[in-house]
Amino acid sequence: MKNIFIIGIAGGTGSGKTTVVNQIINELPPDEVCVISQDSYYKATDNLTYNERSKINFDHPRAIDFDLLVEHLTKLKNNTIIEQPIYSFVTHNRTKDIIKTHPRKVVIVEGILIFNNKELRNLCDIKIFVHADADERLIRRVKRDISERGRDINEVLTRYQETLKPMHEEFIEPTKNFADIIIPNDRFNTVAIDIVRTVITERL
């Protein structure tokens, strides 16, 4: 039975989590790492109309199916294949498709709220929080939502003021205290990535 090392990567929207995930992936052989995204584990909303779904606060821990996420990480840790759900931001619901995910030596779980759940935190061998300035995060979020999700600037800014900012302050920023490493992502941070690589190499 192989040892499986779970890395948790959290941080606010637009903080640069994906960049850090990719930096870690680039340090490892492709067949030794897999990524589990919190975004795949939003709760199924089959019982709601599209209108009701679009009003869900996706930045609140209640929106996440932590039970399934914990169950899947536990299975991977026990060398069992999982069927990861696929979530659509267009329909605000899970699709009928799944991704068969095989256990790998390194499992990266990433998302804004992953340190909000104690069971999930306890499954992580190392917890990384990616910190970025609020202005920087807003700029990245605006660019992404307009180019990738077809939103308009007013919609993005309203959502930021009414939901993203208060949720970040209440549920995301405080979880920095659970992190083993905090990466300030205002530059390409090679030192932090080197530390992570050293820890992984020692463990595996």
Short mmCIF file of C-alpha atoms in Angstrom, two decimals:
data_model
loop_
_atom_site.label_atom_id
_atom_site.label_comp_id
_atom_site.label_asym_id
_atom_site.label_seq_id
_atom_site.Cartn_x
_atom_site.Cartn_y
_atom_site.Cartn_z
CA MET A 1 0.00 0.00 0.00
CA LYS A 2 1.51 3.30 -1.05
CA ASN A 3 1.84 6.35 1.15
CA ILE A 4 -0.41 9.17 0.03
CA PHE A 5 0.45 12.78 0.83
CA ILE A 6 -2.42 15.30 0.86
CA ILE A 7 -1.69 18.99 0.30
CA GLY A 8 -4.45 21.51 1.09
CA ILE A 9 -4.24 24.86 -0.72
CA ALA A 10 -6.64 27.64 0.33
CA GLY A 11 -6.85 31.40 -0.19
CA GLY A 12 -9.34 33.99 -1.35
CA THR A 13 -10.81 34.26 -4.81
CA GLY A 14 -8.16 35.50 -7.25
CA SER A 15 -5.33 34.98 -4.73
CA GLY A 16 -3.31 32.84 -7.14
CA LYS A 17 -4.08 29.34 -5.81
CA THR A 18 -4.03 27.89 -9.34
CA THR A 19 -0.54 29.30 -9.93
CA VAL A 20 0.73 27.63 -6.74
CA VAL A 21 -1.02 24.34 -7.63
CA ASN A 22 0.67 24.41 -11.06
CA GLN A 23 4.07 25.23 -9.55
CA ILE A 24 3.79 22.16 -7.29
CA ILE A 25 2.53 19.94 -10.15
CA ASN A 26 5.49 21.02 -12.29
CA GLU A 27 7.87 19.71 -9.62
CA LEU A 28 6.39 16.20 -9.72
CA PRO A 29 6.12 13.37 -12.28
CA PRO A 30 2.64 13.61 -13.92
CA ASP A 31 1.60 10.10 -12.82
CA GLU A 32 2.29 10.89 -9.17
CA VAL A 33 -0.11 13.80 -8.58
CA CYS A 34 -3.83 14.52 -8.88
CA VAL A 35 -5.88 17.62 -8.06
CA ILE A 36 -9.24 17.70 -6.28
CA SER A 37 -11.04 21.03 -6.61
CA GLN A 38 -13.52 22.28 -4.02
CA ASP A 39 -15.50 23.72 -6.97
CA SER A 40 -16.48 20.17 -7.97
CA TYR A 41 -18.12 19.64 -4.59
CA TYR A 42 -20.81 22.30 -4.50
CA LYS A 43 -24.00 20.65 -3.30
CA ALA A 44 -26.35 19.18 -5.89
CA THR A 45 -29.35 21.49 -6.35
CA ASP A 46 -31.74 19.34 -8.40
CA ASN A 47 -34.61 20.39 -6.13
CA LEU A 48 -34.25 24.10 -7.00
CA THR A 49 -35.25 26.12 -10.04
CA TYR A 50 -32.51 27.88 -12.04
CA ASN A 51 -33.61 31.20 -10.51
CA GLU A 52 -33.31 29.83 -6.97
CA ARG A 53 -29.93 28.29 -7.79
CA SER A 54 -28.53 31.54 -9.12
CA LYS A 55 -29.22 33.16 -5.74
CA ILE A 56 -27.10 30.62 -3.80
CA ASN A 57 -24.20 32.15 -1.88
CA PHE A 58 -21.35 30.04 -3.29
CA ASP A 59 -18.83 31.68 -0.95
CA HIS A 60 -20.50 30.32 2.20
CA PRO A 61 -19.33 26.98 3.67
CA ARG A 62 -22.97 25.77 3.56
CA ALA A 63 -22.73 25.58 -0.25
CA ILE A 64 -20.05 22.86 -0.09
CA ASP A 65 -20.72 19.13 0.23
CA PHE A 66 -17.91 18.61 2.75
CA ASP A 67 -19.18 15.12 3.66
CA LEU A 68 -18.60 13.87 0.12
CA LEU A 69 -15.27 15.69 -0.18
CA VAL A 70 -14.00 14.15 3.08
CA GLU A 71 -15.32 10.72 2.01
CA HIS A 72 -13.50 10.96 -1.33
CA LEU A 73 -10.20 12.11 0.18
CA THR A 74 -10.40 9.30 2.75
CA LYS A 75 -10.97 6.79 -0.07
CA LEU A 76 -7.97 8.13 -2.01
CA LYS A 77 -5.87 7.89 1.14
CA ASN A 78 -6.97 4.24 1.35
CA ASN A 79 -5.95 3.65 -2.27
CA THR A 80 -9.51 3.52 -3.64
CA ILE A 81 -10.61 5.07 -6.96
CA ILE A 82 -13.28 7.79 -6.59
CA GLU A 83 -15.93 9.24 -8.91
CA GLN A 84 -15.43 13.00 -8.65
CA PRO A 85 -18.52 15.05 -9.52
CA ILE A 86 -18.43 17.71 -12.25
CA TYR A 87 -20.10 21.01 -11.43
CA SER A 88 -21.42 23.49 -13.98
CA PHE A 89 -21.27 27.22 -13.20
CA VAL A 90 -23.59 27.78 -16.13
CA THR A 91 -26.49 25.75 -14.68
CA HIS A 92 -25.36 26.13 -11.01
CA ASN A 93 -25.72 22.38 -10.55
CA ARG A 94 -23.82 19.12 -10.85
CA THR A 95 -23.78 17.58 -14.30
CA LYS A 96 -24.53 13.90 -14.90
CA ASP A 97 -20.84 13.29 -15.68
CA ILE A 98 -18.10 12.24 -13.28
CA ILE A 99 -14.31 12.03 -13.37
CA LYS A 100 -12.80 8.70 -12.34
CA THR A 101 -9.89 9.76 -10.16
CA HIS A 102 -7.16 7.30 -9.22
CA PRO A 103 -5.12 7.53 -5.99
CA ARG A 104 -1.75 9.20 -6.56
CA LYS A 105 1.27 9.67 -4.31
CA VAL A 106 0.39 13.36 -3.98
CA VAL A 107 -3.20 14.59 -3.82
CA ILE A 108 -3.71 18.36 -3.98
CA VAL A 109 -7.06 19.63 -2.68
CA GLU A 110 -7.69 23.29 -3.43
CA GLY A 111 -10.45 25.81 -2.80
CA ILE A 112 -11.39 28.98 -0.94
CA LEU A 113 -13.20 27.20 1.92
CA ILE A 114 -11.32 23.94 2.42
CA PHE A 115 -9.86 24.93 5.80
CA ASN A 116 -13.35 25.63 7.18
CA ASN A 117 -13.98 21.95 7.80
CA LYS A 118 -12.08 20.31 10.67
CA GLU A 119 -12.24 16.77 9.24
CA LEU A 120 -10.90 18.01 5.93
CA ARG A 121 -8.10 19.97 7.63
CA ASN A 122 -7.13 16.87 9.58
CA LEU A 123 -6.77 14.88 6.36
CA CYS A 124 -4.23 17.38 4.98
CA ASP A 125 -0.57 16.54 5.62
CA ILE A 126 0.40 20.11 4.82
CA LYS A 127 -1.82 23.19 4.66
CA ILE A 128 -0.91 26.14 2.46
CA PHE A 129 -2.68 29.50 2.42
CA VAL A 130 -2.08 31.77 -0.58
CA HIS A 131 -2.35 35.38 0.48
CA ALA A 132 -2.90 38.27 -1.94
CA ASP A 133 -3.80 41.92 -1.51
CA ALA A 134 -7.58 42.58 -1.72
CA ASP A 135 -7.21 44.98 -4.69
CA GLU A 136 -5.15 42.44 -6.59
CA ARG A 137 -7.73 39.72 -5.94
CA LEU A 138 -10.57 41.95 -7.12
CA ILE A 139 -8.76 42.83 -10.37
CA ARG A 140 -8.09 39.14 -11.11
CA ARG A 141 -11.68 38.21 -10.30
CA VAL A 142 -13.09 40.94 -12.57
CA LYS A 143 -10.86 39.85 -15.47
CA ARG A 144 -11.74 36.17 -15.02
CA ASP A 145 -15.49 36.61 -14.64
CA ILE A 146 -15.73 38.86 -17.70
CA SER A 147 -13.50 36.78 -20.00
CA GLU A 148 -14.31 33.22 -18.82
CA ARG A 149 -17.83 33.43 -17.43
CA GLY A 150 -19.39 36.09 -19.63
CA ARG A 151 -20.41 38.39 -16.76
CA ASP A 152 -20.61 42.16 -17.02
CA ILE A 153 -18.58 44.55 -14.88
CA ASN A 154 -21.54 45.80 -12.78
CA GLU A 155 -22.63 42.26 -11.96
CA VAL A 156 -19.09 41.30 -10.91
CA LEU A 157 -18.58 44.40 -8.72
CA THR A 158 -22.01 44.10 -7.07
CA ARG A 159 -21.33 40.45 -6.26
CA TYR A 160 -17.90 41.37 -4.89
CA GLN A 161 -19.31 44.04 -2.56
CA GLU A 162 -22.39 42.13 -1.41
CA THR A 163 -21.03 38.59 -1.16
CA LEU A 164 -17.37 37.98 -1.90
CA LYS A 165 -15.83 40.61 0.36
CA PRO A 166 -17.94 39.91 3.49
CA MET A 167 -17.61 36.12 3.01
CA HIS A 168 -13.85 36.47 2.58
CA GLU A 169 -13.56 38.43 5.81
CA GLU A 170 -15.81 36.05 7.76
CA PHE A 171 -14.88 32.61 6.44
CA ILE A 172 -11.68 32.65 4.39
CA GLU A 173 -9.14 35.10 5.85
CA PRO A 174 -9.48 33.66 9.43
CA THR A 175 -8.53 30.16 8.19
CA LYS A 176 -5.03 31.49 7.50
CA ASN A 177 -4.43 30.59 11.15
CA PHE A 178 -4.70 26.88 10.29
CA ALA A 179 -2.00 27.05 7.60
CA ASP A 180 1.46 25.53 7.96
CA ILE A 181 2.79 27.79 5.20
CA ILE A 182 1.47 31.18 4.06
CA ILE A 183 2.57 32.14 0.54
CA PRO A 184 2.42 35.86 -0.24
CA ASN A 185 1.46 35.71 -3.90
CA ASP A 186 2.50 39.18 -4.99
CA ARG A 187 5.45 37.60 -6.81
CA PHE A 188 6.64 34.24 -8.08
CA ASN A 189 7.44 32.65 -4.75
CA THR A 190 10.13 30.06 -5.31
CA VAL A 191 11.22 29.74 -1.66
CA ALA A 192 7.81 28.50 -0.49
CA ILE A 193 7.57 26.06 -3.41
CA ASP A 194 11.07 24.75 -2.56
CA ILE A 195 9.97 24.13 1.02
CA VAL A 196 6.87 22.26 -0.16
CA ARG A 197 8.95 20.18 -2.59
CA THR A 198 11.42 19.29 0.20
CA VAL A 199 8.57 18.21 2.52
CA ILE A 200 6.99 16.06 -0.23
CA THR A 201 10.33 14.44 -1.12
CA GLU A 202 11.04 13.61 2.54
CA ARG A 203 7.58 12.09 3.03
CA LEU A 204 7.62 10.01 -0.15
#
